[in-house]
């Protein structure tokens, strides 16, 4: 979808400027009451609060569409905007509506079957199509601004643009540029005015920054259309402009973690998790709402290297489990407002009930999705679960690889690569995935593949596949021969998430966990024979991995033989529908196992 330059300019005060959004102008409220005593000889002070969410991922209600029941986890967290809305209402009541702002740090329209349904099944882009539930909820909650996340691009630019049109607040992305003009493709910032008792408004600028990894992860959707330079570079460009425009306070909403690391190595000259670097390197920032990393950071201070000023960072936990509060205290000095103090904290959404207004607003949409995911699409001969998938070869992961390999074989039939053997990769995305014996529903299959990945076919050699397996084996904690093996402590070495441990079908191999990382994979065979380095294979791989996600070796540079724009999840649902039945006996096999000095661990 081409970028509509006219519409963008109409929304911007000047070329490249952000959307100006007026702050609430109600009574100053309790926070400013003390400041009314600011008579002669006493400093004038004003306090306000900025609330922040991030990584909502399509969660409106405290509901798990994959299990068809209320969401729950070991910590008994709750999820969803309906819960967050109650917290927001309480903060506004306490602080005074005119003394608050509400912003988000991205990843809004992807992640649940609710968000999928309104992107694909009953799409918002259709003629006379529905309003996106996330737009409806966030509008009802009076969000002031939201940064773009990388997952905003998963369904393509047309869906994102339609969502943008439906929002009554700006979607910000200072480093999301038109690939041809290199001008902002979205408003870089928004400016908000907060009324004080002293005649001089406080001007609060919110600068939105998104993740450069979009260029890799959603290459098919953005290549040639948008480009995504680094966060530090764009913050250094825009923060001085915002200050020169009279911003008393500058807040960055960054869809980027704070660790300074990247999951895609050196494929782009930009850092994926750069929020901490922005705070450290760019003067003039007061606070950063952090996103993307799915971690909880109530309050974290970073010292700016140039000014020595402390910048506060906060990241609320994903899916609406937490709400960040930035509390600002300002003082009037030399004819302008200065930030005297700022702190941060998070509120837990499991302490409140869902906002009945949000429930009323979106109950119909919720019920439609519940009915959709409970459609029966086939039968299954024997129950399969992913509980042991991180450390054992289990049938439920074999099913993913079986369908992927079958799909690629059919796609390459009649081509020059049709005779090559097909290997496939899959990871355990959820340890609670289950496909029951008997009737199988859409949610059973969708719950096995919770990401919107698409399928590709890449050309790989035997030597490259060995290196791929070796890299994947870094996932396991080194465990000496004879030492007790606790499955709960065996995986996720170095913080590696489950989704970055790939198993490969079509080969057999062993992983010796007693050996150090880098020398664990042994006895790699293809059709019973030792794998030759020069052997050629078609590799069925998801687009996240193929585009560098997880920084696995060779695959991103491997020749692309075929790709598909449909989600793997949909491919799996269609496969089960077409076949009508699943029988693990047809595809399940123990192709890999953990060993120590040749002895199987399990």
Coordinates of C-alpha atoms in Angstrom, one line a residue:
X1 CA 0.0 0.0 0.0
X2 CA 1.6 3.3 -1.0
X3 CA 2.2 5.9 1.7
X4 CA -0.4 8.7 1.4
X5 CA 1.8 11.8 1.7
X6 CA -1.1 14.2 1.6
X7 CA -2.8 12.6 4.6
X8 CA 0.4 12.5 6.5
X9 CA 1.1 16.2 5.9
X10 CA -2.4 17.1 6.9
X11 CA -1.8 15.3 10.2
X12 CA 1.5 17.1 10.8
X13 CA 2.1 20.7 11.7
X14 CA 5.1 20.7 9.4
X15 CA 6.9 18.2 7.3
X16 CA 8.1 15.5 9.6
X17 CA 6.4 17.0 12.6
X18 CA 4.3 15.0 15.1
X19 CA 0.6 15.2 15.6
X20 CA -0.3 17.9 18.1
X21 CA -2.7 16.5 20.7
X22 CA -4.3 18.8 23.3
X23 CA -4.1 17.6 26.8
X24 CA -7.2 17.4 29.0
X25 CA -8.2 20.8 30.3
X26 CA -10.3 19.8 33.3
X27 CA -9.8 21.1 36.9
X28 CA -6.2 20.8 38.1
X29 CA -7.1 18.2 40.7
X30 CA -5.4 17.1 43.9
X31 CA -1.9 17.0 42.5
X32 CA -1.8 20.7 41.8
X33 CA -3.6 21.7 45.0
X34 CA -0.4 22.3 46.9
X35 CA 0.9 24.4 44.1
X36 CA -1.9 26.9 44.5
X37 CA 0.0 28.1 47.6
X38 CA 2.8 29.2 45.3
X39 CA 2.4 32.9 46.2
X40 CA 5.3 35.4 46.3
X41 CA 8.4 34.0 47.8
X42 CA 7.5 30.4 47.3
X43 CA 8.4 28.2 44.3
X44 CA 5.6 27.3 42.0
X45 CA 5.3 23.6 41.6
X46 CA 3.2 21.2 39.5
X47 CA 2.9 17.4 39.4
X48 CA 1.5 15.1 36.8
X49 CA 1.5 11.4 36.0
X50 CA 2.1 9.6 32.7
X51 CA 0.7 6.1 32.6
X52 CA 2.1 3.5 30.2
X53 CA 1.4 0.1 28.7
X54 CA 3.3 -2.0 26.2
X55 CA 3.2 -5.3 24.4
X56 CA -0.6 -5.6 24.7
X57 CA -0.6 -8.1 21.9
X58 CA -4.3 -8.1 21.2
X59 CA -5.3 -8.7 24.8
X60 CA -8.6 -7.0 25.7
X61 CA -10.0 -9.5 28.2
X62 CA -8.5 -11.7 30.9
X63 CA -9.1 -14.7 28.6
X64 CA -6.9 -17.3 26.9
X65 CA -8.4 -18.2 23.6
X66 CA -6.1 -21.2 23.2
X67 CA -7.4 -22.9 26.4
X68 CA -10.9 -21.3 26.2
X69 CA -10.9 -20.1 29.8
X70 CA -9.7 -17.2 32.0
X71 CA -6.0 -16.5 31.7
X72 CA -3.8 -17.7 34.6
X73 CA -0.2 -18.4 35.2
X74 CA 2.0 -19.5 38.1
X75 CA 2.1 -15.9 39.5
X76 CA -1.7 -15.6 39.0
X77 CA -1.2 -12.6 36.7
X78 CA -4.2 -11.2 34.8
X79 CA -4.1 -9.7 31.3
X80 CA -6.1 -7.4 29.1
X81 CA -7.0 -3.8 28.6
X82 CA -10.3 -4.2 30.5
X83 CA -8.3 -4.7 33.6
X84 CA -5.8 -1.9 32.8
X85 CA -8.8 0.4 32.2
X86 CA -9.9 0.1 35.8
X87 CA -6.4 1.0 37.0
X88 CA -6.3 4.0 34.6
X89 CA -9.7 5.2 35.9
X90 CA -8.5 5.0 39.5
X91 CA -5.3 6.9 38.7
X92 CA -7.2 9.6 36.9
X93 CA -9.7 9.9 39.8
X94 CA -6.8 10.2 42.3
X95 CA -4.5 12.6 40.3
X96 CA -7.1 14.6 38.4
X97 CA -8.0 13.8 34.8
X98 CA -6.2 16.9 33.5
X99 CA -3.0 15.9 35.3
X100 CA -2.5 12.6 33.5
X101 CA -1.5 11.2 30.1
X102 CA -1.8 7.6 28.8
X103 CA 0.6 6.2 26.3
X104 CA 1.7 2.8 24.9
X105 CA 5.0 1.4 23.6
X106 CA 3.8 -0.9 20.8
X107 CA 3.0 -4.4 19.7
X108 CA -0.8 -3.9 19.9
X109 CA -2.6 -5.7 17.0
X110 CA -1.0 -9.1 17.0
X111 CA -0.8 -12.0 19.5
X112 CA -4.3 -13.4 20.3
X113 CA -7.0 -15.0 18.3
X114 CA -9.0 -11.9 18.9
X115 CA -6.5 -9.7 17.0
X116 CA -6.0 -12.4 14.3
X117 CA -9.8 -12.7 13.7
X118 CA -10.1 -9.0 12.9
X119 CA -7.0 -9.0 10.7
X120 CA -7.7 -12.2 8.7
X121 CA -11.2 -13.8 9.3
X122 CA -13.3 -10.6 9.5
X123 CA -10.7 -8.1 8.4
X124 CA -10.8 -4.5 9.3
X125 CA -9.6 -3.7 5.8
X126 CA -12.7 -5.2 4.1
X127 CA -15.3 -2.8 2.6
X128 CA -17.5 -1.7 5.4
X129 CA -15.3 -3.9 7.7
X130 CA -15.4 -3.7 11.5
X131 CA -13.4 -1.5 13.8
X132 CA -10.5 -3.3 15.4
X133 CA -11.2 -4.3 19.0
X134 CA -7.9 -2.8 20.2
X135 CA -8.7 0.5 18.5
X136 CA -12.2 0.5 20.2
X137 CA -10.8 -0.3 23.6
X138 CA -7.9 2.2 23.4
X139 CA -10.2 4.9 22.1
X140 CA -12.6 4.3 25.0
X141 CA -9.7 4.5 27.4
X142 CA -8.6 7.9 25.9
X143 CA -5.0 6.9 25.0
X144 CA -3.0 10.0 24.1
X145 CA -0.4 8.3 21.9
X146 CA 1.2 4.9 21.1
X147 CA 4.5 3.9 19.6
X148 CA 4.6 1.4 16.8
X149 CA 5.8 -2.1 17.6
X150 CA 7.4 -4.5 15.2
X151 CA 4.4 -6.8 15.4
X152 CA 2.2 -3.9 14.0
X153 CA 3.7 -4.9 10.6
X154 CA 2.9 -8.6 10.8
X155 CA -0.4 -8.3 8.8
X156 CA 1.0 -5.9 6.2
X157 CA 0.9 -2.1 5.9
X158 CA -2.7 -1.9 4.7
X159 CA -4.0 -3.5 8.0
X160 CA -1.7 -1.2 10.0
X161 CA -2.9 1.9 8.1
X162 CA -6.5 0.9 8.6
X163 CA -5.9 0.5 12.3
X164 CA -4.2 3.9 12.4
X165 CA -7.3 5.4 10.8
X166 CA -9.5 3.9 13.5
X167 CA -7.5 5.2 16.4
X168 CA -8.3 8.6 17.9
X169 CA -4.7 8.9 19.0
X170 CA -1.5 9.0 16.9
X171 CA 0.7 6.0 16.2
X172 CA 4.3 7.3 16.5
X173 CA 7.4 6.1 14.8
X174 CA 10.3 8.6 14.4
X175 CA 12.5 5.9 12.9
X176 CA 9.8 4.4 10.6
X177 CA 10.7 6.2 7.3
X178 CA 9.4 6.1 3.8
X179 CA 12.0 4.0 1.9
X180 CA 12.0 6.4 -1.1
X181 CA 11.8 9.8 0.5
X182 CA 13.4 8.9 3.9
X183 CA 10.7 11.1 5.5
X184 CA 8.7 9.9 8.4
X185 CA 6.0 7.5 7.4
X186 CA 4.2 8.1 10.7
X187 CA 4.1 11.0 13.0
X188 CA 7.4 11.1 14.9
X189 CA 6.0 12.7 18.1
X190 CA 2.9 14.2 19.7
X191 CA 2.8 17.3 21.9
X192 CA 0.4 17.6 24.9
X193 CA -0.5 20.6 27.0
X194 CA -1.3 20.2 30.7
X195 CA -3.0 23.1 32.4
X196 CA -1.5 24.4 35.7
X197 CA -2.9 26.8 38.3
X198 CA -0.2 29.4 37.3
X199 CA -1.3 30.4 33.8
X200 CA 1.6 28.7 32.0
X201 CA 0.8 25.2 30.6
X202 CA 3.3 22.4 30.8
X203 CA 4.2 21.1 27.3
X204 CA 4.9 17.4 27.2
X205 CA 6.4 15.8 24.1
X206 CA 6.1 12.1 23.5
X207 CA 8.7 10.8 20.9
X208 CA 7.9 7.4 19.5
X209 CA 10.6 5.0 18.4
X210 CA 10.1 1.5 17.0
X211 CA 12.4 -1.5 16.4
X212 CA 14.9 -1.7 13.5
X213 CA 14.4 -5.5 13.5
X214 CA 11.2 -4.9 11.5
X215 CA 13.3 -4.7 8.4
X216 CA 14.3 -8.3 9.0
X217 CA 11.3 -9.9 10.7
X218 CA 8.7 -8.4 8.3
X219 CA 10.9 -8.0 5.3
X220 CA 8.2 -9.3 2.9
X221 CA 5.8 -6.6 4.2
X222 CA 8.1 -3.6 4.3
X223 CA 11.0 -4.1 1.9
X224 CA 11.1 -1.2 -0.6
X225 CA 8.3 0.6 1.3
X226 CA 9.8 1.5 4.7
X227 CA 13.2 1.6 6.3
X228 CA 14.0 1.6 10.0
X229 CA 17.2 3.4 11.2
X230 CA 18.5 3.1 14.7
X231 CA 16.8 4.5 17.8
X232 CA 19.8 6.5 19.1
X233 CA 20.3 8.2 15.7
X234 CA 16.7 9.3 15.5
X235 CA 16.3 10.3 19.1
X236 CA 19.4 12.5 18.7
X237 CA 17.7 14.2 15.8
X238 CA 14.3 14.7 17.3
X239 CA 14.9 15.5 21.0
X240 CA 16.6 18.8 20.4
X241 CA 13.8 19.8 18.0
X242 CA 11.2 19.0 20.6
X243 CA 13.1 21.1 23.2
X244 CA 13.4 24.0 20.7
X245 CA 9.6 23.8 20.1
X246 CA 9.1 24.5 23.8
X247 CA 8.7 21.0 25.3
X248 CA 9.2 21.3 29.0
X249 CA 9.2 17.5 29.4
X250 CA 10.3 14.9 26.8
X251 CA 9.2 11.3 27.2
X252 CA 10.3 8.6 24.8
X253 CA 8.0 5.7 24.1
X254 CA 10.4 3.1 22.7
X255 CA 9.5 -0.4 21.4
X256 CA 12.9 -1.5 22.3
X257 CA 14.3 -3.3 25.3
X258 CA 16.9 -1.8 27.7
X259 CA 19.7 -4.5 27.5
X260 CA 21.7 -3.1 24.5
X261 CA 21.6 -6.5 22.8
X262 CA 20.2 -7.9 19.5
X263 CA 18.8 -11.2 18.6
X264 CA 19.8 -10.9 14.9
X265 CA 23.5 -10.4 15.3
X266 CA 25.2 -8.0 12.9
X267 CA 22.7 -8.3 10.1
X268 CA 21.6 -4.7 10.7
X269 CA 23.9 -1.9 11.9
X270 CA 21.4 -1.1 14.6
X271 CA 20.7 -2.3 18.2
X272 CA 17.4 -4.1 18.8
X273 CA 17.2 -3.4 22.5
X274 CA 18.5 0.2 22.6
X275 CA 16.3 2.0 25.1
X276 CA 19.1 2.1 27.7
X277 CA 21.6 3.4 25.1
X278 CA 19.1 6.2 24.1
X279 CA 18.9 7.3 27.7
X280 CA 22.7 7.2 28.0
X281 CA 23.7 8.9 24.7
X282 CA 20.9 11.4 24.0
X283 CA 20.6 14.5 26.2
X284 CA 17.3 16.1 26.9
X285 CA 15.1 13.0 27.8
X286 CA 13.3 12.8 31.1
X287 CA 11.8 9.3 30.9
X288 CA 11.5 6.3 28.6
X289 CA 8.6 3.9 28.5
X290 CA 10.3 0.6 27.4
X291 CA 8.7 -2.2 25.4
X292 CA 9.5 -5.2 23.3
X293 CA 11.5 -7.3 25.8
X294 CA 8.5 -8.7 27.7
X295 CA 10.2 -8.1 31.0
X296 CA 9.1 -6.1 34.1
X297 CA 11.2 -3.1 35.0
X298 CA 9.3 -0.9 37.6
X299 CA 12.0 1.7 37.8
X300 CA 15.5 1.9 36.4
X301 CA 17.8 4.9 36.2
X302 CA 20.4 5.5 33.5
X303 CA 22.9 8.3 33.7
X304 CA 23.3 10.4 30.5
X305 CA 27.0 10.5 29.6
X306 CA 26.9 14.1 28.3
X307 CA 24.8 15.8 31.0
X308 CA 25.1 13.5 34.0
X309 CA 21.4 13.7 34.3
X310 CA 19.4 10.6 35.6
X311 CA 16.8 9.3 33.1
X312 CA 14.2 7.0 34.5
X313 CA 13.1 3.9 32.5
X314 CA 10.1 1.6 33.2
X315 CA 8.7 -1.4 31.4
X316 CA 5.3 -2.7 32.4
X317 CA 4.9 -6.5 32.0
X318 CA 3.3 -7.6 28.7
X319 CA -0.3 -8.2 27.8
X320 CA -1.7 -5.6 30.2
X321 CA -0.4 -7.4 33.3
X322 CA 1.1 -4.1 34.6
X323 CA 0.6 -0.4 34.2
X324 CA 3.6 1.9 34.5
X325 CA 3.2 5.2 36.4
X326 CA 5.8 8.0 35.8
X327 CA 5.3 10.6 38.5
X328 CA 6.7 14.0 37.5
X329 CA 7.3 17.0 39.8
X330 CA 8.0 20.3 38.1
X331 CA 9.2 23.6 39.5
X332 CA 8.9 27.1 37.8
X333 CA 12.4 28.5 37.4
X334 CA 13.5 31.5 35.3
X335 CA 10.4 31.7 33.3
X336 CA 9.9 28.0 32.5
X337 CA 9.0 24.7 34.0
X338 CA 11.9 22.4 35.0
X339 CA 11.7 18.7 36.0
X340 CA 12.7 18.6 39.6
X341 CA 12.0 14.9 40.2
X342 CA 10.6 11.9 38.4
X343 CA 10.1 8.4 39.5
X344 CA 8.3 5.3 38.2
X345 CA 6.4 2.3 39.6
X346 CA 4.1 -0.4 38.2
X347 CA 0.6 -1.4 39.2
X348 CA -0.6 -5.0 38.9
X349 CA -3.8 -5.5 36.9
X350 CA -4.7 -8.6 39.0
X351 CA -5.7 -6.3 41.8
X352 CA -8.8 -5.0 40.1
X353 CA -11.9 -6.2 38.2
X354 CA -12.4 -5.6 34.5
X355 CA -13.9 -2.3 33.5
X356 CA -17.6 -3.0 32.8
X357 CA -17.6 -0.3 30.1
X358 CA -14.9 -2.2 28.1
X359 CA -16.6 -5.5 28.7
X360 CA -19.9 -4.0 27.4
X361 CA -18.2 -2.4 24.4
X362 CA -16.5 -5.6 23.1
X363 CA -18.4 -8.6 24.4
X364 CA -19.9 -9.3 21.0
X365 CA -16.5 -9.3 19.3
X366 CA -15.2 -11.6 22.1
X367 CA -18.1 -14.1 21.6
X368 CA -17.5 -14.2 17.9
X369 CA -13.9 -15.2 18.4
X370 CA -14.7 -17.8 21.0
X371 CA -17.2 -19.4 18.6
X372 CA -14.6 -19.3 15.8
X373 CA -11.8 -21.0 17.7
X374 CA -14.1 -23.7 19.0
X375 CA -15.0 -24.9 15.5
X376 CA -14.2 -28.7 15.0
X377 CA -12.0 -29.3 12.1
X378 CA -11.0 -32.9 12.4
X379 CA -10.1 -35.8 14.8
X380 CA -7.0 -37.0 16.5
X381 CA -6.1 -40.7 17.2
X382 CA -4.0 -40.1 20.3
X383 CA -3.4 -37.1 22.6
X384 CA -0.3 -35.1 22.1
X385 CA 1.2 -32.5 24.4
X386 CA 4.2 -30.2 24.5
X387 CA 5.0 -30.5 28.2
X388 CA 8.3 -32.4 27.5
X389 CA 9.0 -30.9 24.1
X390 CA 12.0 -28.7 25.3
X391 CA 14.1 -31.8 26.1
X392 CA 12.4 -34.7 24.3
X393 CA 11.4 -35.5 20.7
X394 CA 7.6 -35.5 21.1
X395 CA 4.9 -36.1 18.5
X396 CA 3.3 -32.7 18.8
X397 CA 6.4 -31.0 17.5
X398 CA 6.8 -33.7 14.8
X399 CA 3.3 -32.7 13.6
X400 CA 4.5 -29.1 12.9
X401 CA 7.5 -30.4 11.0
X402 CA 5.5 -33.0 9.1
X403 CA 3.0 -30.4 7.9
X404 CA 5.7 -27.9 7.0
X405 CA 7.7 -30.5 5.0
X406 CA 4.6 -31.7 3.3
X407 CA 3.6 -28.2 2.3
X408 CA 7.1 -27.3 0.9
X409 CA 7.3 -30.6 -1.1
X410 CA 4.0 -29.8 -2.7
X411 CA 5.0 -26.3 -3.4
X412 CA 8.3 -27.3 -5.1
X413 CA 6.7 -30.2 -7.1
X414 CA 7.7 -29.8 -10.8
X415 CA 10.5 -27.3 -10.0
X416 CA 14.3 -27.9 -10.4
X417 CA 14.5 -28.5 -6.6
X418 CA 11.7 -31.1 -6.5
X419 CA 14.1 -34.0 -6.1
X420 CA 15.9 -32.6 -3.1
X421 CA 15.1 -34.0 0.4
X422 CA 13.2 -31.6 2.6
X423 CA 14.2 -30.9 6.2
X424 CA 12.1 -28.8 8.6
X425 CA 12.6 -26.8 11.8
X426 CA 10.2 -26.2 14.6
X427 CA 10.3 -25.0 18.2
X428 CA 8.2 -25.3 21.3
X429 CA 6.3 -22.1 21.6
X430 CA 4.1 -23.1 24.5
X431 CA 4.8 -25.9 27.0
X432 CA 1.1 -26.1 27.7
X433 CA 0.0 -26.9 24.1
X434 CA -2.3 -29.9 23.8
X435 CA -4.1 -31.6 21.0
X436 CA -6.6 -34.0 22.6
X437 CA -7.7 -37.4 21.3
X438 CA -11.0 -37.2 19.5
X439 CA -12.4 -34.0 18.1
X440 CA -9.9 -31.3 17.2
X441 CA -10.8 -27.6 17.1
X442 CA -9.2 -24.5 15.6
X443 CA -8.0 -23.4 19.0
X444 CA -6.3 -26.8 19.6
X445 CA -4.2 -26.3 16.5
X446 CA -3.7 -22.6 16.9
X447 CA -2.5 -23.1 20.4
X448 CA 0.4 -25.1 19.1
X449 CA 1.6 -22.3 16.9
X450 CA 1.0 -19.0 18.7
X451 CA 3.1 -16.8 16.4
X452 CA 2.1 -15.3 13.1
X453 CA 5.1 -16.8 11.3
X454 CA 5.0 -17.7 7.6
X455 CA 6.8 -20.5 5.8
X456 CA 9.8 -20.4 3.6
X457 CA 12.0 -22.9 1.8
X458 CA 15.8 -22.2 1.8
X459 CA 18.6 -24.2 0.2
X460 CA 21.1 -25.5 2.8
X461 CA 24.1 -27.9 2.8
X462 CA 24.9 -30.7 5.2
X463 CA 27.7 -28.6 6.8
X464 CA 25.4 -25.7 7.3
X465 CA 22.8 -27.9 8.9
X466 CA 25.3 -29.3 11.4
X467 CA 26.3 -25.7 12.4
X468 CA 22.6 -24.9 12.7
X469 CA 22.0 -27.8 15.1
X470 CA 25.1 -27.0 17.1
X471 CA 23.9 -23.4 17.6
X472 CA 20.5 -24.6 18.6
X473 CA 22.0 -26.9 21.2
X474 CA 23.3 -23.9 23.2
X475 CA 19.9 -24.0 24.7
X476 CA 20.9 -26.7 27.2
X477 CA 22.7 -26.2 30.5
X478 CA 26.0 -28.2 30.6
X479 CA 25.4 -31.2 32.9
X480 CA 28.2 -33.5 33.9
X481 CA 28.0 -37.3 33.5
X482 CA 26.5 -38.8 36.6
X483 CA 25.0 -35.5 37.8
X484 CA 21.3 -35.4 38.6
X485 CA 19.2 -34.1 35.7
X486 CA 16.3 -31.8 36.6
X487 CA 14.3 -31.0 33.5
X488 CA 13.2 -27.7 35.1
X489 CA 16.9 -26.6 35.2
X490 CA 18.2 -28.2 32.1
X491 CA 17.0 -25.7 29.4
X492 CA 17.1 -22.0 28.7
X493 CA 20.9 -21.7 29.2
X494 CA 22.0 -18.1 29.0
X495 CA 18.4 -16.9 28.9
X496 CA 17.7 -18.6 25.6
X497 CA 13.9 -18.7 25.2
X498 CA 12.1 -21.9 24.3
X499 CA 11.2 -20.5 20.8
X500 CA 14.9 -20.2 20.0
X501 CA 15.5 -23.9 20.4
X502 CA 14.9 -25.6 17.1
X503 CA 14.6 -29.3 16.4
X504 CA 15.0 -30.5 12.8
X505 CA 13.1 -33.3 11.2
X506 CA 14.6 -35.4 8.4
X507 CA 17.9 -35.9 10.2
X508 CA 18.7 -38.0 13.3
X509 CA 21.2 -36.7 15.8
X510 CA 22.3 -36.6 19.4
X511 CA 23.0 -33.7 21.7
X512 CA 25.7 -34.5 24.4
X513 CA 24.8 -32.1 27.3
X514 CA 27.9 -33.0 29.2
X515 CA 30.0 -31.3 26.5
X516 CA 30.5 -27.5 26.4
X517 CA 28.4 -25.4 24.0
X518 CA 29.7 -25.5 20.5
X519 CA 30.7 -29.2 20.5
X520 CA 27.6 -31.1 21.5
X521 CA 25.9 -32.4 18.4
X522 CA 27.1 -35.9 17.4
X523 CA 26.1 -38.8 15.2
X524 CA 24.2 -36.6 12.7
X525 CA 22.7 -38.9 10.0
X526 CA 20.5 -38.7 7.0
X527 CA 18.6 -41.8 5.9
X528 CA 20.9 -43.9 8.3
X529 CA 24.2 -42.6 6.8
X530 CA 26.6 -40.0 8.2
X531 CA 25.5 -36.6 7.0
X532 CA 27.8 -35.4 4.2
X533 CA 29.0 -31.8 4.4
X534 CA 28.2 -31.2 0.7
X535 CA 24.8 -32.7 0.7
X536 CA 22.0 -30.4 -0.4
X537 CA 18.6 -30.0 1.3
X538 CA 15.5 -27.9 1.1
X539 CA 15.0 -26.4 4.5
X540 CA 11.4 -25.6 5.5
X541 CA 11.8 -22.7 8.0
X542 CA 9.6 -20.0 9.4
X543 CA 10.2 -16.4 8.2
X544 CA 11.3 -15.1 11.6
X545 CA 14.2 -17.6 11.7
X546 CA 14.9 -17.2 7.9
X547 CA 15.2 -13.5 8.3
X548 CA 17.7 -13.7 11.1
X549 CA 15.5 -14.0 14.2
X550 CA 17.6 -15.7 16.9
X551 CA 20.8 -15.2 14.9
X552 CA 21.0 -18.9 13.7
X553 CA 23.9 -19.4 11.3
X554 CA 23.6 -19.6 7.5
X555 CA 19.9 -19.7 7.1
X556 CA 19.4 -15.9 6.5
X557 CA 22.0 -15.9 3.7
X558 CA 20.8 -19.2 2.2
X559 CA 19.1 -19.0 -1.3
X560 CA 15.3 -18.6 -1.1
X561 CA 13.5 -21.2 -3.1
X562 CA 9.9 -20.5 -2.1
X563 CA 7.9 -18.5 0.4
X564 CA 4.3 -18.3 1.5
X565 CA 2.4 -15.2 2.8
X566 CA -0.1 -17.3 4.8
X567 CA 0.6 -18.0 8.5
X568 CA 2.0 -21.4 9.4
X569 CA -0.9 -21.7 11.9
X570 CA -3.4 -21.3 9.1
X571 CA -1.5 -23.8 7.0
X572 CA -1.7 -26.3 9.8
X573 CA -5.5 -25.6 10.3
X574 CA -6.1 -26.1 6.5
X575 CA -4.0 -29.3 6.5
X576 CA -6.1 -30.8 9.4
X577 CA -9.3 -29.7 7.7
X578 CA -8.3 -31.2 4.4
X579 CA -7.1 -34.5 5.9
X580 CA -9.9 -34.7 8.4
X581 CA -7.8 -36.7 10.9
X582 CA -4.5 -36.8 12.7
X583 CA -2.7 -40.1 13.5
X584 CA 0.7 -39.6 15.3
X585 CA 1.7 -43.1 14.1
X586 CA 2.1 -41.6 10.6
X587 CA 4.7 -39.0 11.4
X588 CA 6.0 -39.4 15.0
X589 CA 9.6 -40.6 15.4
X590 CA 12.4 -40.1 17.9
X591 CA 15.0 -38.4 15.6
X592 CA 17.0 -36.6 18.3
X593 CA 17.8 -37.2 21.9
X594 CA 19.9 -35.9 24.7
X595 CA 22.9 -38.0 25.8
X596 CA 25.9 -37.9 28.1
X597 CA 28.9 -39.9 26.8
X598 CA 26.6 -41.8 24.5
X599 CA 24.1 -42.7 27.2
X600 CA 20.6 -41.3 26.7
X601 CA 19.5 -38.8 29.4
X602 CA 15.9 -39.8 29.1

